[in-house]
């Protein structure tokens, strides 16, 4: 992000002389402009009376103060830059053009150039300030204090001073200051600052809440799980504030272009002023100096060099409002050329929450008995599959009922429950124990159970698709993505089922983390020239693949810290449909930036030609320059708006 106190610097690195941003004050800037306008109009009204001699004192008494008041910032900035060795910028062009106009006794036009330039700058400052205010609203979600519980007392402290494990109280209407787990209470929370979603979310005991959410109803007691510097909101602030650190290729192009363009314009103007009077019969120096001055004014690259960074700035801000955090404008450009999107499965396309979907008892057992036995034998395990079985059982399990518990790596569990030996695991475990069973291949995650060597049945567990997964794939096709692929460590049957439901172009199953890296390498090597590959994941095992892709995306709400830190784009809603939205924002930003480039260069080129042939005056030149700048900036502001 552009710093809060940045000068309006063009891409050549030159100060512009105006403060853009939060220091913008309409009243402060409009007073000198109003005085200049008054003097200018006064001078025009009495121009014929004052213009007694070519250099009348009365004329200078009115127009020179107007010129100095309206042009002081430009003149002083040009002087400072010259002393620093930075000559060729728009301040230098304006200074030379207006002093030249005064020299050929066109002082009203010199004042007009400075005055209309300042009026244009005022509107420009206002536009930039409005754009930055939209971004600033994102940063206002930063919590100011935390209610720390110390014994029986509640102390109001800075969020930065709270440690992991401390307990905080969040009252209705307050911002949640740190990430943590709810230990008491239930409420609805507004997550819009983090996710862009306006619908409040219900939270209760044992659920995680994130810094920046707003507590809407009940009182929450939260045990802090992360320091403030590592919290979700701190990470968002850092990402948005530093998003401009990585310049897009278009931005770098304009930087290089402006460094070459400005001196060319200066020397071209010098040639226009000097050469025609020497070689064209009847050409006067005054006539061609005036045309050179017109050329200098219209050639100012002001609108171009501010509107392009502002376009990317708006793109990053507009994406952030949608719950999409882009870590640099270069990634917005990359997203315009996406050919392949590769998804992880669990937690990315699916919810990552396992649920029992089917209980199939055999050999005299019924469903209730099978689920009870499975819950008891799995009660000692922390595996997500074990937790899903215990959740489906819904009753407490006495751990004293389970004896001789042992986990068999890569196979399952064996334990004694009462007088029975129970095994629970995969098909390989049944074959290892020589237990007869009728089905080996089952679609979904399956837990087979056997009691005293007799097959008792199976419990099928499935990870559900995310609500917007189908929509996400459809939207990606609509925005022009040619190939959509899924990589997963899950078994072939599960992967095939998910791929079929989502209508994916390809999938690869039973992959280790290093296999995923090899897979993404293959897709990168197959991509067409200038076409990009995006990888979307959420787990710590996805971090290497996220880092390797042209654009790595991570699920921000539930994703691992490693994945989020490595990613180029963070999706705060954990919604795969945001991938297509991110691509749309990138394309819209890129389109607007190039519209500005074409607009600015086209209009300037036209007026340069008109100026050289004496058709355009200084007045028209400054109107063209200011007008182009304003149009480009207003156009750049469109990308900030979120539909």
JSON list of C-alpha atoms in Angstrom, two decimals, residues 252-456:
[
{"chain": "A", "resi": 252, "resn": "UNK", "atom": "CA", "xyz": [7.74, -1.48, -14.17]},
{"chain": "A", "resi": 253, "resn": "UNK", "atom": "CA", "xyz": [7.25, -0.80, -17.87]},
{"chain": "A", "resi": 254, "resn": "UNK", "atom": "CA", "xyz": [5.84, 2.66, -17.14]},
{"chain": "A", "resi": 255, "resn": "UNK", "atom": "CA", "xyz": [8.76, 3.39, -14.80]},
{"chain": "A", "resi": 256, "resn": "UNK", "atom": "CA", "xyz": [11.25, 2.62, -17.56]},
{"chain": "A", "resi": 257, "resn": "UNK", "atom": "CA", "xyz": [9.11, 4.41, -20.15]},
{"chain": "A", "resi": 258, "resn": "UNK", "atom": "CA", "xyz": [8.86, 7.63, -18.13]},
{"chain": "A", "resi": 259, "resn": "UNK", "atom": "CA", "xyz": [12.62, 7.80, -17.62]},
{"chain": "A", "resi": 260, "resn": "UNK", "atom": "CA", "xyz": [13.14, 7.76, -21.38]},
{"chain": "A", "resi": 261, "resn": "UNK", "atom": "CA", "xyz": [10.02, 9.69, -22.40]},
{"chain": "A", "resi": 262, "resn": "UNK", "atom": "CA", "xyz": [10.59, 12.86, -20.34]},
{"chain": "A", "resi": 263, "resn": "UNK", "atom": "CA", "xyz": [14.07, 13.85, -21.59]},
{"chain": "A", "resi": 264, "resn": "UNK", "atom": "CA", "xyz": [12.99, 13.06, -25.18]},
{"chain": "A", "resi": 265, "resn": "UNK", "atom": "CA", "xyz": [10.10, 15.52, -24.79]},
{"chain": "A", "resi": 266, "resn": "UNK", "atom": "CA", "xyz": [12.40, 18.21, -23.38]},
{"chain": "A", "resi": 267, "resn": "UNK", "atom": "CA", "xyz": [14.91, 17.92, -26.24]},
{"chain": "A", "resi": 268, "resn": "UNK", "atom": "CA", "xyz": [12.11, 17.70, -28.83]},
{"chain": "A", "resi": 269, "resn": "UNK", "atom": "CA", "xyz": [10.64, 20.93, -27.44]},
{"chain": "A", "resi": 270, "resn": "UNK", "atom": "CA", "xyz": [14.08, 22.53, -27.59]},
{"chain": "A", "resi": 271, "resn": "UNK", "atom": "CA", "xyz": [14.38, 21.49, -31.24]},
{"chain": "A", "resi": 272, "resn": "UNK", "atom": "CA", "xyz": [10.89, 22.88, -32.01]},
{"chain": "A", "resi": 273, "resn": "UNK", "atom": "CA", "xyz": [11.90, 26.23, -30.45]},
{"chain": "A", "resi": 274, "resn": "UNK", "atom": "CA", "xyz": [15.29, 26.55, -32.20]},
{"chain": "A", "resi": 275, "resn": "UNK", "atom": "CA", "xyz": [15.26, 24.77, -35.58]},
{"chain": "A", "resi": 276, "resn": "UNK", "atom": "CA", "xyz": [12.17, 26.09, -37.49]},
{"chain": "A", "resi": 277, "resn": "UNK", "atom": "CA", "xyz": [13.20, 29.79, -37.25]},
{"chain": "A", "resi": 278, "resn": "UNK", "atom": "CA", "xyz": [16.58, 28.80, -38.71]},
{"chain": "A", "resi": 279, "resn": "UNK", "atom": "CA", "xyz": [15.26, 26.77, -41.64]},
{"chain": "A", "resi": 280, "resn": "UNK", "atom": "CA", "xyz": [11.67, 27.92, -42.39]},
{"chain": "A", "resi": 281, "resn": "UNK", "atom": "CA", "xyz": [11.32, 31.28, -44.15]},
{"chain": "A", "resi": 282, "resn": "UNK", "atom": "CA", "xyz": [9.13, 33.71, -42.26]},
{"chain": "A", "resi": 283, "resn": "UNK", "atom": "CA", "xyz": [9.11, 31.61, -39.06]},
{"chain": "A", "resi": 284, "resn": "UNK", "atom": "CA", "xyz": [9.58, 33.73, -35.95]},
{"chain": "A", "resi": 285, "resn": "UNK", "atom": "CA", "xyz": [11.31, 32.67, -32.74]},
{"chain": "A", "resi": 286, "resn": "UNK", "atom": "CA", "xyz": [8.35, 33.85, -30.64]},
{"chain": "A", "resi": 287, "resn": "UNK", "atom": "CA", "xyz": [5.92, 31.71, -32.63]},
{"chain": "A", "resi": 288, "resn": "UNK", "atom": "CA", "xyz": [7.98, 28.51, -32.36]},
{"chain": "A", "resi": 289, "resn": "UNK", "atom": "CA", "xyz": [9.01, 29.05, -28.73]},
{"chain": "A", "resi": 290, "resn": "UNK", "atom": "CA", "xyz": [5.31, 29.27, -27.92]},
{"chain": "A", "resi": 291, "resn": "UNK", "atom": "CA", "xyz": [4.67, 25.99, -29.75]},
{"chain": "A", "resi": 292, "resn": "UNK", "atom": "CA", "xyz": [7.56, 24.40, -27.84]},
{"chain": "A", "resi": 293, "resn": "UNK", "atom": "CA", "xyz": [6.00, 25.57, -24.58]},
{"chain": "A", "resi": 294, "resn": "UNK", "atom": "CA", "xyz": [2.68, 24.00, -25.58]},
{"chain": "A", "resi": 295, "resn": "UNK", "atom": "CA", "xyz": [4.54, 20.77, -26.30]},
{"chain": "A", "resi": 296, "resn": "UNK", "atom": "CA", "xyz": [6.16, 20.85, -22.85]},
{"chain": "A", "resi": 297, "resn": "UNK", "atom": "CA", "xyz": [2.84, 21.35, -21.06]},
{"chain": "A", "resi": 298, "resn": "UNK", "atom": "CA", "xyz": [0.92, 18.63, -22.89]},
{"chain": "A", "resi": 299, "resn": "UNK", "atom": "CA", "xyz": [3.80, 16.16, -22.51]},
{"chain": "A", "resi": 300, "resn": "UNK", "atom": "CA", "xyz": [3.63, 16.07, -18.69]},
{"chain": "A", "resi": 301, "resn": "UNK", "atom": "CA", "xyz": [3.30, 12.37, -17.74]},
{"chain": "A", "resi": 302, "resn": "UNK", "atom": "CA", "xyz": [1.41, 13.21, -14.55]},
{"chain": "A", "resi": 303, "resn": "UNK", "atom": "CA", "xyz": [-1.89, 11.42, -15.20]},
{"chain": "A", "resi": 304, "resn": "UNK", "atom": "CA", "xyz": [-0.20, 8.34, -16.58]},
{"chain": "A", "resi": 305, "resn": "UNK", "atom": "CA", "xyz": [2.28, 7.77, -13.79]},
{"chain": "A", "resi": 306, "resn": "UNK", "atom": "CA", "xyz": [-0.18, 8.23, -10.92]},
{"chain": "A", "resi": 307, "resn": "UNK", "atom": "CA", "xyz": [-3.17, 6.43, -12.43]},
{"chain": "A", "resi": 308, "resn": "UNK", "atom": "CA", "xyz": [-1.32, 3.17, -13.11]},
{"chain": "A", "resi": 309, "resn": "UNK", "atom": "CA", "xyz": [-0.08, 2.54, -9.55]},
{"chain": "A", "resi": 310, "resn": "UNK", "atom": "CA", "xyz": [-3.50, 3.73, -8.35]},
{"chain": "A", "resi": 311, "resn": "UNK", "atom": "CA", "xyz": [-5.15, 1.15, -10.62]},
{"chain": "A", "resi": 312, "resn": "UNK", "atom": "CA", "xyz": [-3.20, -1.68, -9.01]},
{"chain": "A", "resi": 313, "resn": "UNK", "atom": "CA", "xyz": [-3.71, -0.15, -5.58]},
{"chain": "A", "resi": 314, "resn": "UNK", "atom": "CA", "xyz": [-7.44, -0.19, -6.24]},
{"chain": "A", "resi": 315, "resn": "UNK", "atom": "CA", "xyz": [-7.25, -3.78, -7.48]},
{"chain": "A", "resi": 316, "resn": "UNK", "atom": "CA", "xyz": [-5.58, -4.96, -4.28]},
{"chain": "A", "resi": 317, "resn": "UNK", "atom": "CA", "xyz": [-8.12, -3.01, -2.20]},
{"chain": "A", "resi": 318, "resn": "UNK", "atom": "CA", "xyz": [-11.11, -4.23, -4.20]},
{"chain": "A", "resi": 319, "resn": "UNK", "atom": "CA", "xyz": [-9.93, -7.82, -3.81]},
{"chain": "A", "resi": 320, "resn": "UNK", "atom": "CA", "xyz": [-9.44, -7.35, -0.06]},
{"chain": "A", "resi": 321, "resn": "UNK", "atom": "CA", "xyz": [-13.04, -6.16, 0.25]},
{"chain": "A", "resi": 322, "resn": "UNK", "atom": "CA", "xyz": [-14.08, -9.49, -1.26]},
{"chain": "A", "resi": 323, "resn": "UNK", "atom": "CA", "xyz": [-12.03, -11.44, 1.30]},
{"chain": "A", "resi": 324, "resn": "UNK", "atom": "CA", "xyz": [-9.18, -12.02, -1.18]},
{"chain": "A", "resi": 325, "resn": "UNK", "atom": "CA", "xyz": [-5.78, -10.81, 0.01]},
{"chain": "A", "resi": 326, "resn": "UNK", "atom": "CA", "xyz": [-3.30, -10.28, -2.83]},
{"chain": "A", "resi": 327, "resn": "UNK", "atom": "CA", "xyz": [0.30, -9.85, -1.69]},
{"chain": "A", "resi": 328, "resn": "UNK", "atom": "CA", "xyz": [1.41, -7.70, -4.63]},
{"chain": "A", "resi": 329, "resn": "UNK", "atom": "CA", "xyz": [0.22, -6.09, -7.83]},
{"chain": "A", "resi": 330, "resn": "UNK", "atom": "CA", "xyz": [2.42, -8.46, -9.83]},
{"chain": "A", "resi": 331, "resn": "UNK", "atom": "CA", "xyz": [0.08, -11.32, -8.88]},
{"chain": "A", "resi": 332, "resn": "UNK", "atom": "CA", "xyz": [-2.93, -9.37, -10.20]},
{"chain": "A", "resi": 333, "resn": "UNK", "atom": "CA", "xyz": [-1.17, -9.25, -13.57]},
{"chain": "A", "resi": 334, "resn": "UNK", "atom": "CA", "xyz": [-0.30, -12.97, -13.39]},
{"chain": "A", "resi": 335, "resn": "UNK", "atom": "CA", "xyz": [-3.94, -13.86, -12.73]},
{"chain": "A", "resi": 336, "resn": "UNK", "atom": "CA", "xyz": [-4.93, -12.45, -16.13]},
{"chain": "A", "resi": 337, "resn": "UNK", "atom": "CA", "xyz": [-3.17, -15.35, -17.90]},
{"chain": "A", "resi": 338, "resn": "UNK", "atom": "CA", "xyz": [-4.25, -18.40, -15.92]},
{"chain": "A", "resi": 339, "resn": "UNK", "atom": "CA", "xyz": [-4.47, -21.57, -18.01]},
{"chain": "A", "resi": 340, "resn": "UNK", "atom": "CA", "xyz": [-4.53, -24.25, -15.30]},
{"chain": "A", "resi": 341, "resn": "UNK", "atom": "CA", "xyz": [-5.92, -24.26, -11.77]},
{"chain": "A", "resi": 342, "resn": "UNK", "atom": "CA", "xyz": [-4.82, -27.12, -9.52]},
{"chain": "A", "resi": 343, "resn": "UNK", "atom": "CA", "xyz": [-6.72, -27.82, -6.28]},
{"chain": "A", "resi": 344, "resn": "UNK", "atom": "CA", "xyz": [-5.86, -29.78, -3.19]},
{"chain": "A", "resi": 345, "resn": "UNK", "atom": "CA", "xyz": [-8.88, -31.84, -2.07]},
{"chain": "A", "resi": 346, "resn": "UNK", "atom": "CA", "xyz": [-9.32, -32.03, 1.69]},
{"chain": "A", "resi": 347, "resn": "UNK", "atom": "CA", "xyz": [-10.13, -28.65, 3.23]},
{"chain": "A", "resi": 348, "resn": "UNK", "atom": "CA", "xyz": [-10.01, -26.94, -0.16]},
{"chain": "A", "resi": 349, "resn": "UNK", "atom": "CA", "xyz": [-12.70, -28.50, -2.33]},
{"chain": "A", "resi": 350, "resn": "UNK", "atom": "CA", "xyz": [-14.14, -30.50, 0.58]},
{"chain": "A", "resi": 351, "resn": "UNK", "atom": "CA", "xyz": [-15.00, -29.34, 4.07]},
{"chain": "A", "resi": 352, "resn": "UNK", "atom": "CA", "xyz": [-12.25, -31.38, 5.75]},
{"chain": "A", "resi": 353, "resn": "UNK", "atom": "CA", "xyz": [-14.85, -32.57, 8.25]},
{"chain": "A", "resi": 354, "resn": "UNK", "atom": "CA", "xyz": [-15.50, -36.31, 8.17]},
{"chain": "A", "resi": 355, "resn": "UNK", "atom": "CA", "xyz": [-19.01, -37.65, 8.81]},
{"chain": "A", "resi": 356, "resn": "UNK", "atom": "CA", "xyz": [-20.35, -41.20, 9.09]},
{"chain": "A", "resi": 357, "resn": "UNK", "atom": "CA", "xyz": [-22.53, -41.71, 6.03]},
{"chain": "A", "resi": 358, "resn": "UNK", "atom": "CA", "xyz": [-23.26, -45.45, 6.14]},
{"chain": "A", "resi": 359, "resn": "UNK", "atom": "CA", "xyz": [-23.14, -48.34, 8.64]},
{"chain": "A", "resi": 360, "resn": "UNK", "atom": "CA", "xyz": [-23.18, -51.82, 7.10]},
{"chain": "A", "resi": 361, "resn": "UNK", "atom": "CA", "xyz": [-23.36, -54.61, 9.77]},
{"chain": "A", "resi": 362, "resn": "UNK", "atom": "CA", "xyz": [-22.81, -58.29, 8.92]},
{"chain": "A", "resi": 363, "resn": "UNK", "atom": "CA", "xyz": [-22.77, -61.75, 10.56]},
{"chain": "A", "resi": 364, "resn": "UNK", "atom": "CA", "xyz": [-25.53, -61.03, 13.06]},
{"chain": "A", "resi": 365, "resn": "UNK", "atom": "CA", "xyz": [-24.46, -57.61, 14.27]},
{"chain": "A", "resi": 366, "resn": "UNK", "atom": "CA", "xyz": [-26.80, -54.62, 14.03]},
{"chain": "A", "resi": 367, "resn": "UNK", "atom": "CA", "xyz": [-25.99, -50.97, 13.29]},
{"chain": "A", "resi": 368, "resn": "UNK", "atom": "CA", "xyz": [-26.15, -49.79, 16.92]},
{"chain": "A", "resi": 369, "resn": "UNK", "atom": "CA", "xyz": [-23.84, -52.59, 18.11]},
{"chain": "A", "resi": 370, "resn": "UNK", "atom": "CA", "xyz": [-21.36, -51.96, 15.29]},
{"chain": "A", "resi": 371, "resn": "UNK", "atom": "CA", "xyz": [-21.23, -48.19, 15.97]},
{"chain": "A", "resi": 372, "resn": "UNK", "atom": "CA", "xyz": [-20.84, -48.75, 19.73]},
{"chain": "A", "resi": 373, "resn": "UNK", "atom": "CA", "xyz": [-17.95, -51.18, 19.25]},
{"chain": "A", "resi": 374, "resn": "UNK", "atom": "CA", "xyz": [-16.27, -48.82, 16.80]},
{"chain": "A", "resi": 375, "resn": "UNK", "atom": "CA", "xyz": [-16.69, -45.85, 19.17]},
{"chain": "A", "resi": 376, "resn": "UNK", "atom": "CA", "xyz": [-15.14, -47.75, 22.06]},
{"chain": "A", "resi": 377, "resn": "UNK", "atom": "CA", "xyz": [-12.13, -49.02, 20.14]},
{"chain": "A", "resi": 378, "resn": "UNK", "atom": "CA", "xyz": [-11.57, -45.62, 18.49]},
{"chain": "A", "resi": 379, "resn": "UNK", "atom": "CA", "xyz": [-11.99, -43.65, 21.74]},
{"chain": "A", "resi": 380, "resn": "UNK", "atom": "CA", "xyz": [-8.23, -43.60, 22.37]},
{"chain": "A", "resi": 381, "resn": "UNK", "atom": "CA", "xyz": [-7.37, -42.19, 18.92]},
{"chain": "A", "resi": 382, "resn": "UNK", "atom": "CA", "xyz": [-7.04, -38.53, 17.82]},
{"chain": "A", "resi": 383, "resn": "UNK", "atom": "CA", "xyz": [-7.45, -39.31, 14.14]},
{"chain": "A", "resi": 384, "resn": "UNK", "atom": "CA", "xyz": [-10.21, -37.31, 12.32]},
{"chain": "A", "resi": 385, "resn": "UNK", "atom": "CA", "xyz": [-11.86, -40.61, 11.32]},
{"chain": "A", "resi": 386, "resn": "UNK", "atom": "CA", "xyz": [-11.99, -41.69, 14.98]},
{"chain": "A", "resi": 387, "resn": "UNK", "atom": "CA", "xyz": [-13.50, -38.33, 15.94]},
{"chain": "A", "resi": 388, "resn": "UNK", "atom": "CA", "xyz": [-16.19, -38.67, 13.28]},
{"chain": "A", "resi": 389, "resn": "UNK", "atom": "CA", "xyz": [-17.19, -42.11, 14.65]},
{"chain": "A", "resi": 390, "resn": "UNK", "atom": "CA", "xyz": [-17.35, -40.77, 18.22]},
{"chain": "A", "resi": 391, "resn": "UNK", "atom": "CA", "xyz": [-19.41, -37.83, 17.00]},
{"chain": "A", "resi": 392, "resn": "UNK", "atom": "CA", "xyz": [-21.85, -40.17, 15.24]},
{"chain": "A", "resi": 393, "resn": "UNK", "atom": "CA", "xyz": [-22.10, -42.35, 18.39]},
{"chain": "A", "resi": 394, "resn": "UNK", "atom": "CA", "xyz": [-22.98, -39.25, 20.45]},
{"chain": "A", "resi": 395, "resn": "UNK", "atom": "CA", "xyz": [-22.50, -40.83, 23.86]},
{"chain": "A", "resi": 396, "resn": "UNK", "atom": "CA", "xyz": [-19.60, -40.76, 26.27]},
{"chain": "A", "resi": 397, "resn": "UNK", "atom": "CA", "xyz": [-17.26, -43.76, 26.25]},
{"chain": "A", "resi": 398, "resn": "UNK", "atom": "CA", "xyz": [-15.76, -45.16, 29.44]},
{"chain": "A", "resi": 399, "resn": "UNK", "atom": "CA", "xyz": [-12.06, -45.47, 28.70]},
{"chain": "A", "resi": 400, "resn": "UNK", "atom": "CA", "xyz": [-11.79, -48.21, 31.34]},
{"chain": "A", "resi": 401, "resn": "UNK", "atom": "CA", "xyz": [-13.76, -50.47, 29.00]},
{"chain": "A", "resi": 402, "resn": "UNK", "atom": "CA", "xyz": [-10.87, -50.45, 26.54]},
{"chain": "A", "resi": 403, "resn": "UNK", "atom": "CA", "xyz": [-7.74, -52.47, 27.32]},
{"chain": "A", "resi": 404, "resn": "UNK", "atom": "CA", "xyz": [-4.61, -53.58, 25.45]},
{"chain": "A", "resi": 405, "resn": "UNK", "atom": "CA", "xyz": [-5.03, -50.73, 22.96]},
{"chain": "A", "resi": 406, "resn": "UNK", "atom": "CA", "xyz": [-2.52, -50.63, 20.13]},
{"chain": "A", "resi": 407, "resn": "UNK", "atom": "CA", "xyz": [-2.29, -48.80, 16.84]},
{"chain": "A", "resi": 408, "resn": "UNK", "atom": "CA", "xyz": [-1.04, -50.79, 13.85]},
{"chain": "A", "resi": 409, "resn": "UNK", "atom": "CA", "xyz": [0.73, -48.29, 11.57]},
{"chain": "A", "resi": 410, "resn": "UNK", "atom": "CA", "xyz": [-0.85, -48.05, 8.13]},
{"chain": "A", "resi": 411, "resn": "UNK", "atom": "CA", "xyz": [-3.57, -50.55, 9.05]},
{"chain": "A", "resi": 412, "resn": "UNK", "atom": "CA", "xyz": [-5.75, -49.56, 12.01]},
{"chain": "A", "resi": 413, "resn": "UNK", "atom": "CA", "xyz": [-6.35, -50.38, 15.68]},
{"chain": "A", "resi": 414, "resn": "UNK", "atom": "CA", "xyz": [-6.64, -53.46, 17.88]},
{"chain": "A", "resi": 415, "resn": "UNK", "atom": "CA", "xyz": [-8.01, -53.45, 21.45]},
{"chain": "A", "resi": 416, "resn": "UNK", "atom": "CA", "xyz": [-9.80, -55.56, 24.04]},
{"chain": "A", "resi": 417, "resn": "UNK", "atom": "CA", "xyz": [-13.32, -54.46, 24.95]},
{"chain": "A", "resi": 418, "resn": "UNK", "atom": "CA", "xyz": [-14.66, -56.64, 27.77]},
{"chain": "A", "resi": 419, "resn": "UNK", "atom": "CA", "xyz": [-13.81, -60.20, 26.75]},
{"chain": "A", "resi": 420, "resn": "UNK", "atom": "CA", "xyz": [-13.72, -59.47, 23.03]},
{"chain": "A", "resi": 421, "resn": "UNK", "atom": "CA", "xyz": [-10.74, -58.68, 20.77]},
{"chain": "A", "resi": 422, "resn": "UNK", "atom": "CA", "xyz": [-11.80, -56.01, 18.30]},
{"chain": "A", "resi": 423, "resn": "UNK", "atom": "CA", "xyz": [-9.91, -54.75, 15.29]},
{"chain": "A", "resi": 424, "resn": "UNK", "atom": "CA", "xyz": [-10.87, -51.66, 13.32]},
{"chain": "A", "resi": 425, "resn": "UNK", "atom": "CA", "xyz": [-9.05, -50.54, 10.22]},
{"chain": "A", "resi": 426, "resn": "UNK", "atom": "CA", "xyz": [-8.62, -50.78, 6.48]},
{"chain": "A", "resi": 427, "resn": "UNK", "atom": "CA", "xyz": [-8.86, -53.68, 4.07]},
{"chain": "A", "resi": 428, "resn": "UNK", "atom": "CA", "xyz": [-5.14, -54.43, 4.48]},
{"chain": "A", "resi": 429, "resn": "UNK", "atom": "CA", "xyz": [-5.73, -55.11, 8.18]},
{"chain": "A", "resi": 430, "resn": "UNK", "atom": "CA", "xyz": [-8.41, -57.69, 7.38]},
{"chain": "A", "resi": 431, "resn": "UNK", "atom": "CA", "xyz": [-6.11, -59.49, 4.97]},
{"chain": "A", "resi": 432, "resn": "UNK", "atom": "CA", "xyz": [-3.27, -59.39, 7.47]},
{"chain": "A", "resi": 433, "resn": "UNK", "atom": "CA", "xyz": [-5.46, -61.02, 10.12]},
{"chain": "A", "resi": 434, "resn": "UNK", "atom": "CA", "xyz": [-6.96, -63.47, 7.56]},
{"chain": "A", "resi": 435, "resn": "UNK", "atom": "CA", "xyz": [-10.51, -62.34, 8.26]},
{"chain": "A", "resi": 436, "resn": "UNK", "atom": "CA", "xyz": [-13.03, -63.30, 5.62]},
{"chain": "A", "resi": 437, "resn": "UNK", "atom": "CA", "xyz": [-15.07, -60.42, 4.19]},
{"chain": "A", "resi": 438, "resn": "UNK", "atom": "CA", "xyz": [-17.15, -59.87, 1.11]},
{"chain": "A", "resi": 439, "resn": "UNK", "atom": "CA", "xyz": [-16.04, -56.41, -0.09]},
{"chain": "A", "resi": 440, "resn": "UNK", "atom": "CA", "xyz": [-12.50, -55.07, -0.53]},
{"chain": "A", "resi": 441, "resn": "UNK", "atom": "CA", "xyz": [-12.97, -51.88, -2.54]},
{"chain": "A", "resi": 442, "resn": "UNK", "atom": "CA", "xyz": [-15.42, -49.36, -1.10]},
{"chain": "A", "resi": 443, "resn": "UNK", "atom": "CA", "xyz": [-16.01, -45.80, -2.35]},
{"chain": "A", "resi": 444, "resn": "UNK", "atom": "CA", "xyz": [-15.14, -43.45, 0.46]},
{"chain": "A", "resi": 445, "resn": "UNK", "atom": "CA", "xyz": [-13.11, -43.79, 3.65]},
{"chain": "A", "resi": 446, "resn": "UNK", "atom": "CA", "xyz": [-14.02, -47.10, 5.26]},
{"chain": "A", "resi": 447, "resn": "UNK", "atom": "CA", "xyz": [-13.41, -48.62, 8.71]},
{"chain": "A", "resi": 448, "resn": "UNK", "atom": "CA", "xyz": [-13.81, -52.41, 8.74]},
{"chain": "A", "resi": 449, "resn": "UNK", "atom": "CA", "xyz": [-14.51, -54.09, 12.10]},
{"chain": "A", "resi": 450, "resn": "UNK", "atom": "CA", "xyz": [-13.95, -57.66, 13.25]},
{"chain": "A", "resi": 451, "resn": "UNK", "atom": "CA", "xyz": [-14.82, -59.21, 16.63]},
{"chain": "A", "resi": 452, "resn": "UNK", "atom": "CA", "xyz": [-12.81, -62.23, 17.78]},
{"chain": "A", "resi": 453, "resn": "UNK", "atom": "CA", "xyz": [-11.76, -62.93, 14.20]},
{"chain": "A", "resi": 454, "resn": "UNK", "atom": "CA", "xyz": [-15.28, -62.63, 12.73]},
{"chain": "A", "resi": 455, "resn": "UNK", "atom": "CA", "xyz": [-16.08, -59.85, 10.27]},
{"chain": "A", "resi": 456, "resn": "UNK", "atom": "CA", "xyz": [-18.70, -57.56, 11.94]}
]
